[in-house]
mmCIF file of C-alpha atoms in Angstrom:
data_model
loop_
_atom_site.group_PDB
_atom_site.id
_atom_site.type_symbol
_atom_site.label_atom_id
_atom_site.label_comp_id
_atom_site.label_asym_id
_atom_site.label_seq_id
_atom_site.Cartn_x
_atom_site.Cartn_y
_atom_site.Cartn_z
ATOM 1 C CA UNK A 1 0.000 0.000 0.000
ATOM 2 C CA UNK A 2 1.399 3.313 -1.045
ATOM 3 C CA UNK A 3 2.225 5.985 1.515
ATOM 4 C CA UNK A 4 2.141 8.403 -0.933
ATOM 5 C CA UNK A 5 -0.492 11.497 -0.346
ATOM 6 C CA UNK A 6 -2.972 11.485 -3.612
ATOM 7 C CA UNK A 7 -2.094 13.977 -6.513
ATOM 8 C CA UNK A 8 -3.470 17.020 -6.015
ATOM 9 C CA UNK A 9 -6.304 17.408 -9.048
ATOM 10 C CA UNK A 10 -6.179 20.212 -11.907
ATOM 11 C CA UNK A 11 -9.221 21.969 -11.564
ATOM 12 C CA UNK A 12 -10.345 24.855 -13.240
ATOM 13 C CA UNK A 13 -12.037 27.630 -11.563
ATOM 14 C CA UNK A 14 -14.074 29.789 -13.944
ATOM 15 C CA UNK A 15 -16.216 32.001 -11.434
ATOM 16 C CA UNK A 16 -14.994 35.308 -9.362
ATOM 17 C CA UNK A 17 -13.150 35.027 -6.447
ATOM 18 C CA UNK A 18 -13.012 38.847 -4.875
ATOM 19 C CA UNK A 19 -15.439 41.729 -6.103
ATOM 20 C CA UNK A 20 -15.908 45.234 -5.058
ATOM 21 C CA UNK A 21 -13.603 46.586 -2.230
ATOM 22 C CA UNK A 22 -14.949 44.914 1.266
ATOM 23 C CA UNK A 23 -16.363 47.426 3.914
ATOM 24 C CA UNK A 24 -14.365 48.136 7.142
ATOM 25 C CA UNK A 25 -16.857 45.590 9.036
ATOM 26 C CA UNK A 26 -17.043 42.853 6.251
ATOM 27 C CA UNK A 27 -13.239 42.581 7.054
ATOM 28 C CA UNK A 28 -13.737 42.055 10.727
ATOM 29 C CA UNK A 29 -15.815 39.519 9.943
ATOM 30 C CA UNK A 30 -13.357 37.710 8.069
ATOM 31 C CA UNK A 31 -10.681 38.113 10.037
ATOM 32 C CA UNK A 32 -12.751 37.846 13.214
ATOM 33 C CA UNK A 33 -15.541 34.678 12.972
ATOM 34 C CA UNK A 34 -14.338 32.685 9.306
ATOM 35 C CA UNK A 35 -11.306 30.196 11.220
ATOM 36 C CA UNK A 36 -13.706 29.626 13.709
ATOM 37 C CA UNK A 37 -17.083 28.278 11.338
ATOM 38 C CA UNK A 38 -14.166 26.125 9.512
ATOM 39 C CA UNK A 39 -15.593 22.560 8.919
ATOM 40 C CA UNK A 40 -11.947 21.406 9.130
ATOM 41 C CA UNK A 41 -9.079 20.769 7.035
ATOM 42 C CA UNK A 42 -10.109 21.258 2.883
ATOM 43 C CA UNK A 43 -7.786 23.035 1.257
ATOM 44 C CA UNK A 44 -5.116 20.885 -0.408
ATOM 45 C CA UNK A 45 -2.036 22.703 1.603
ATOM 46 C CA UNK A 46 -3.678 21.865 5.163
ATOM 47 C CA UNK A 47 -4.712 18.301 4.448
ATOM 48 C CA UNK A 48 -2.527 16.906 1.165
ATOM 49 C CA UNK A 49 -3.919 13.493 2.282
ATOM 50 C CA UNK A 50 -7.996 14.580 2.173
ATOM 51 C CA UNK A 51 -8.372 12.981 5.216
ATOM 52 C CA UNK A 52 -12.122 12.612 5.495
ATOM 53 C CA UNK A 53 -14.116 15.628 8.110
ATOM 54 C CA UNK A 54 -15.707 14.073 10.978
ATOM 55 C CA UNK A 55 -19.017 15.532 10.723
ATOM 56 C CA UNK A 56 -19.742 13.819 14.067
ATOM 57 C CA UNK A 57 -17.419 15.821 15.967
ATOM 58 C CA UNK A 58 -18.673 19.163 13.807
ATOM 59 C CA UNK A 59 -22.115 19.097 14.663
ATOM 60 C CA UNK A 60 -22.483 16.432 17.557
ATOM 61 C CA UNK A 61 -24.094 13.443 15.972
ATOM 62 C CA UNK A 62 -26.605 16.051 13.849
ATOM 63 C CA UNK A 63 -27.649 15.402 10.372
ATOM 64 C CA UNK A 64 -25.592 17.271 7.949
ATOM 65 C CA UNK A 65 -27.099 19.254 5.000
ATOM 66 C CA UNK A 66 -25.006 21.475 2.440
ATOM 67 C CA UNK A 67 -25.183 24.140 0.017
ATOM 68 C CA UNK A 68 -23.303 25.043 -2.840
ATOM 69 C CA UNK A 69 -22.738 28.350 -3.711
ATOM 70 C CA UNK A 70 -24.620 30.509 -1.168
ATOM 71 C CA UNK A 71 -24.184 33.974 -2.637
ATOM 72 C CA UNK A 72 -24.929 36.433 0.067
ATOM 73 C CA UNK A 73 -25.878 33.858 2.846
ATOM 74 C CA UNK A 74 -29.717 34.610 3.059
ATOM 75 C CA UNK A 75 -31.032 30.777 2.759
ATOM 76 C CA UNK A 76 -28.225 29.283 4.595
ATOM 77 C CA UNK A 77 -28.818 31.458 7.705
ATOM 78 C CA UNK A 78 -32.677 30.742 6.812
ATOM 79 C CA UNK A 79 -32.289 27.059 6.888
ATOM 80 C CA UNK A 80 -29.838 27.327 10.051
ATOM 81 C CA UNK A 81 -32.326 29.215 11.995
ATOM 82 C CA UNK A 82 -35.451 27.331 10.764
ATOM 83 C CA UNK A 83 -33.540 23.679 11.741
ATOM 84 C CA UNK A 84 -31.435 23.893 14.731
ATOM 85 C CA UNK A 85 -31.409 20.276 15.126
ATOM 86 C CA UNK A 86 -29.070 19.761 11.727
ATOM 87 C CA UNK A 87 -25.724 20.633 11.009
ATOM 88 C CA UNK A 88 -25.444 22.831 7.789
ATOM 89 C CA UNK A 89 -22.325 23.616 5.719
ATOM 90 C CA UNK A 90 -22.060 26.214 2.992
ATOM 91 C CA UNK A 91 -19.196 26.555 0.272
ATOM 92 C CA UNK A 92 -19.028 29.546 -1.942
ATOM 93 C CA UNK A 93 -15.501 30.681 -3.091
ATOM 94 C CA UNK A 94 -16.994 34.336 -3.912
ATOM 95 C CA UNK A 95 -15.095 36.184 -0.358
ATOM 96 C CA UNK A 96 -17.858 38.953 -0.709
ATOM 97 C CA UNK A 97 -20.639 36.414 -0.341
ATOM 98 C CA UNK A 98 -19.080 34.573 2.220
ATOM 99 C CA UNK A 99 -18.502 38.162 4.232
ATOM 100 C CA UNK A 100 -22.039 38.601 3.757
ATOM 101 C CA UNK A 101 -23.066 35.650 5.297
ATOM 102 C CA UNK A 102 -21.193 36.354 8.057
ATOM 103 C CA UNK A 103 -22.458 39.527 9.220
ATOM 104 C CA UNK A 104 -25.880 37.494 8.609
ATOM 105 C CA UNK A 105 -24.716 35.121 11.284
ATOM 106 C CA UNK A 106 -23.893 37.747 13.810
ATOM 107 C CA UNK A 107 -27.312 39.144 13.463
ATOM 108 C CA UNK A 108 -28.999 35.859 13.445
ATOM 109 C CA UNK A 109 -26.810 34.350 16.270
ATOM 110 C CA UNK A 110 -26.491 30.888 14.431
ATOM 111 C CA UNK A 111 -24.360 28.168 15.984
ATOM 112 C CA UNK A 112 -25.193 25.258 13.554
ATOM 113 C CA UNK A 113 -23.276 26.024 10.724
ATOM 114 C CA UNK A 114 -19.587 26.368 8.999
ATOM 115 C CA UNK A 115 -18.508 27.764 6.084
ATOM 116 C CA UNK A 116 -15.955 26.509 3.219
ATOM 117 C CA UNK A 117 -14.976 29.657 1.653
ATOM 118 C CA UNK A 118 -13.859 27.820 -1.325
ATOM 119 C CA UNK A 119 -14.349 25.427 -4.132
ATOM 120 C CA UNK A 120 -16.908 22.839 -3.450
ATOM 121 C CA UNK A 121 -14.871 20.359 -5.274
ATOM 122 C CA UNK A 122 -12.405 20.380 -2.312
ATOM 123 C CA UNK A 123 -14.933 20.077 -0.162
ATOM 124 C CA UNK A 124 -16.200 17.338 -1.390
ATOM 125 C CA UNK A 125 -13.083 15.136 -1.358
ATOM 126 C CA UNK A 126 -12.801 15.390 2.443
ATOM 127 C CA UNK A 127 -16.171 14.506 2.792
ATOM 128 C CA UNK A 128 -17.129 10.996 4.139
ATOM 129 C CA UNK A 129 -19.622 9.023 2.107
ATOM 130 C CA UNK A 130 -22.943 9.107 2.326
ATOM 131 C CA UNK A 131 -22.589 11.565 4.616
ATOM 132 C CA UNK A 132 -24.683 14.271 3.816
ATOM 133 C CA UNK A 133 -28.781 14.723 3.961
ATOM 134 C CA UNK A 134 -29.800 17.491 1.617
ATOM 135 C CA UNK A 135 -28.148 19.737 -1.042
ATOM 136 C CA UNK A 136 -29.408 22.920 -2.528
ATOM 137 C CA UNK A 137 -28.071 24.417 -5.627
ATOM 138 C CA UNK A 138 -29.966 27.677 -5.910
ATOM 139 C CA UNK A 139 -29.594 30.079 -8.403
ATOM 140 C CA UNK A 140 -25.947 29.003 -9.753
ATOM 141 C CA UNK A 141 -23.551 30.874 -12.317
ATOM 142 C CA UNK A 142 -25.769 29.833 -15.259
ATOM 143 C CA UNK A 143 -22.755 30.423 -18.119
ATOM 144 C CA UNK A 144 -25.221 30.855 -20.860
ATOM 145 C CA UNK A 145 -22.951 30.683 -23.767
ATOM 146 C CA UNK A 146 -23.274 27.231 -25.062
ATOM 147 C CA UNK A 147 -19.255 26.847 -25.382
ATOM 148 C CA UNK A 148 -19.380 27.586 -21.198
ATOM 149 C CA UNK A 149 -22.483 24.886 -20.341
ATOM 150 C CA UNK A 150 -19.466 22.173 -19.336
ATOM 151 C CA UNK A 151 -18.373 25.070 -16.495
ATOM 152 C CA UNK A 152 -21.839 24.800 -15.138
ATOM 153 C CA UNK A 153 -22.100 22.832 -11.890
ATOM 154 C CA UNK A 154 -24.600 20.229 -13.365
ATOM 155 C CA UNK A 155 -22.163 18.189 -14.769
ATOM 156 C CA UNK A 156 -20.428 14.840 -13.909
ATOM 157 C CA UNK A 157 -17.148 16.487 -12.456
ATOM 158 C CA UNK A 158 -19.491 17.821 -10.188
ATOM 159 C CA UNK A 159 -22.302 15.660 -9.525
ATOM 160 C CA UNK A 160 -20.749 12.508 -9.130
ATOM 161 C CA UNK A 161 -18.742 13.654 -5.909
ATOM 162 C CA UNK A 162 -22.057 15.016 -4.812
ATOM 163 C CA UNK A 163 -23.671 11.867 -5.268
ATOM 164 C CA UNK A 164 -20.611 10.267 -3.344
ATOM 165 C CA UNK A 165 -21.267 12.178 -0.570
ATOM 166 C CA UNK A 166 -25.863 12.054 -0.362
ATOM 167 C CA UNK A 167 -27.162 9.330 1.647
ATOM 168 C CA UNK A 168 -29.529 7.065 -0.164
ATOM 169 C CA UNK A 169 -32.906 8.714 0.067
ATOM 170 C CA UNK A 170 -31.246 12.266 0.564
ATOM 171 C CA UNK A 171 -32.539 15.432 -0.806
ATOM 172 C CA UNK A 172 -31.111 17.760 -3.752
ATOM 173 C CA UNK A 173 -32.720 21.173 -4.376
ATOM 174 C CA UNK A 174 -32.165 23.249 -7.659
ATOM 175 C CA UNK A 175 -33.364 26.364 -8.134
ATOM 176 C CA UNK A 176 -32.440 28.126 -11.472
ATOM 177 C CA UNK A 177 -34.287 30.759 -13.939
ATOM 178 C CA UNK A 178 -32.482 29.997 -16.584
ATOM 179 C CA UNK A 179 -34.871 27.104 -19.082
ATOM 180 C CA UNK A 180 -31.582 25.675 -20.810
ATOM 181 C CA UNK A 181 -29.745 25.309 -17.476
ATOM 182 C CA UNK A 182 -33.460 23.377 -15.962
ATOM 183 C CA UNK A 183 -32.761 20.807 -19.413
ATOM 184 C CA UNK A 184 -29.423 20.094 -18.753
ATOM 185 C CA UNK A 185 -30.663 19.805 -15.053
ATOM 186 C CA UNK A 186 -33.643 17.613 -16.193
ATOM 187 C CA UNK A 187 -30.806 15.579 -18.308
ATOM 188 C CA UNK A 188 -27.487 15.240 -15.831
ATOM 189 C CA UNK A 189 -28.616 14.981 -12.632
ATOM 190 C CA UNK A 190 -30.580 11.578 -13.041
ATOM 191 C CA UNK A 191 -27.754 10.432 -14.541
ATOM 192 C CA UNK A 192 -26.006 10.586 -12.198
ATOM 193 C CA UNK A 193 -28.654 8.753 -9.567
ATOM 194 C CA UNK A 194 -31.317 10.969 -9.241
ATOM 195 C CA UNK A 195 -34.628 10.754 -9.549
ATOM 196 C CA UNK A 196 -36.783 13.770 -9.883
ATOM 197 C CA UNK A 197 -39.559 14.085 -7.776
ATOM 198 C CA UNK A 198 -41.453 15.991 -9.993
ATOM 199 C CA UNK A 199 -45.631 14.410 -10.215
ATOM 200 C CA UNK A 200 -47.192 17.836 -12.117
ATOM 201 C CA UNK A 201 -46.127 21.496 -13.143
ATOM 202 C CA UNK A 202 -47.027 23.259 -9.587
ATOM 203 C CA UNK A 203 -44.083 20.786 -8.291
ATOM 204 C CA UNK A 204 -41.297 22.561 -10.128
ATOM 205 C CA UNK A 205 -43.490 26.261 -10.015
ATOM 206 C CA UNK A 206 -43.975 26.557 -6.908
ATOM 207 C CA UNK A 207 -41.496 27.343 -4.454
ATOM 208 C CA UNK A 208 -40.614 24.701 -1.707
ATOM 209 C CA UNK A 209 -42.752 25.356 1.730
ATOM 210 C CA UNK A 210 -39.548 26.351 3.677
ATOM 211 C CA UNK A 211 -38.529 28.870 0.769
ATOM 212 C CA UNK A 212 -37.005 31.826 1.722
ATOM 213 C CA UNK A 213 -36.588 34.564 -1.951
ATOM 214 C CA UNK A 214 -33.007 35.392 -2.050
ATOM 215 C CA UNK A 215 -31.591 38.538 -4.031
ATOM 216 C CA UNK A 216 -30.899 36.968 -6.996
ATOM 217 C CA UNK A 217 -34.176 35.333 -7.324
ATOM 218 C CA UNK A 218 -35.536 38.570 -6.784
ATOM 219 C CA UNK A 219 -33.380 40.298 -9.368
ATOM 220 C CA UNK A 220 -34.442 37.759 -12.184
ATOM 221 C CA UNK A 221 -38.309 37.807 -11.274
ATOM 222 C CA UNK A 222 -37.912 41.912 -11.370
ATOM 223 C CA UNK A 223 -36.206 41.307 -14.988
ATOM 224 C CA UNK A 224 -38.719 38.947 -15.959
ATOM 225 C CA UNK A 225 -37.798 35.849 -15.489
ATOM 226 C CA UNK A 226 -39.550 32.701 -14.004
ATOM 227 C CA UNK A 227 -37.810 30.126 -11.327
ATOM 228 C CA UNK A 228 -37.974 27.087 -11.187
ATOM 229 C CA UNK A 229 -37.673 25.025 -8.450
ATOM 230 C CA UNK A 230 -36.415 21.329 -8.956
ATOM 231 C CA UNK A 231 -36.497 17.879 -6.185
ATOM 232 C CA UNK A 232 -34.236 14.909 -6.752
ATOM 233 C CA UNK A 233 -33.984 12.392 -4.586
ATOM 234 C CA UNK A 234 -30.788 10.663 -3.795
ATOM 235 C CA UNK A 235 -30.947 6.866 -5.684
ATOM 236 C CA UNK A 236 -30.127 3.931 -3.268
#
């Protein structure tokens, strides 16, 4: 058995990783509260061997839900709030979202989740699996050019880890305005063991019960366009 740590993947990163100039407090925030809502070692240069999280430890024995790309933090903190009895995690590798979120958490007072501010990708290798309950991918980059659509998180560099990492039976939420990115949903992700959940039109119209409209799904329905709101179900 080789004692060899694994070769560290070449990944591409397409999205933005810094925007406009951070405010005085979003910096405190960062420098203050991010170490401390770590879910452990990720990144490649802390943990060359991806030795796996122990969720366990994280959250005490709580299920574990995650979400991918939170932009500005509103449903994680939502969900946090709403179900104190799970663990959540959030990964976004945008550091003005993720200072956002945490002045969100401050307000709120939220003790049940940690934040990867990074790609999800890493994540994902130190995850155990089956470890995780529920995913939501709301609102993602939606690279319209056609040349771009492999970029787009709906793809099998992506969803297989993800699929890795779902219990049997667990939960994945998309939500997405964009109609071509909902086909390529419709086509990848039950690919990749999904089924979608999906019994009439008001199932993917209608948002989910414990919805909470975020700022970009406000942007597009003030520009004119319609979400949609996709359940899969974890195969197994």
């Amino acid at each position: 058995m080789s004692n060899q740590s694994p070769k560290r993947p070449r990944r591409n990163f397409y999205g933005r990783f810094k925007g406009k100039t951070l405010k005085p407090s979003q910096r405190t925030y960062l420098s203050e509260d991010l170490a401390d809502l770590s879910p452990g070692a990720v990144d490649w240069d802390s943990n060359p061997e991806r030795a796996k999280i122990d969720l366990d430890e994280l959250f005490g024995g709580k299920p574990v839900w995650l979400e991918i790309g939170f932009g500005g933090g509103e449903h994680l903190v939502h969900q946090a709030r709403q179900n104190p009895d799970i663990g959540i995690i959030g990964a976004e590798p945008f550091i003005n979202g993720v200072a956002m979120l945490l002045g969100k958490i401050r307000r709120a007072n939220v003790t049940n989740l940690s934040v990867h501010p990074g790609d999800v990708r890493d994540l994902f290798d130190v995850l155990p699996d089956a470890s995780i309950s529920r995913a939501f991918l709301l609102y993602p980059d939606p690279w319209p050019k056609k040349r771009h659509h492999r970029r787009r998180f709906v793809t099998s560099e992506h969803l297989e880890p993800l699929a890795r990492v779902l219990k049997p039976g667990a939960i994945f939420r998309v939500a997405t305005d964009i109609p071509d990115y909902v086909r390529q949903t419709l086509e990848e992700v039950p690919r990749a063991g999904f089924e979608w959940l999906a019994e009439g039109p008001e199932d993917w119209r209608k948002p989910w019960v414990d919805w909470i409209s975020t700022r970009y799904e406000q942007k597009a329905l003030r520009e004119g366009r319609t979400p949609h709101y996709l359940t899969f179900r974890r195969n197994g």
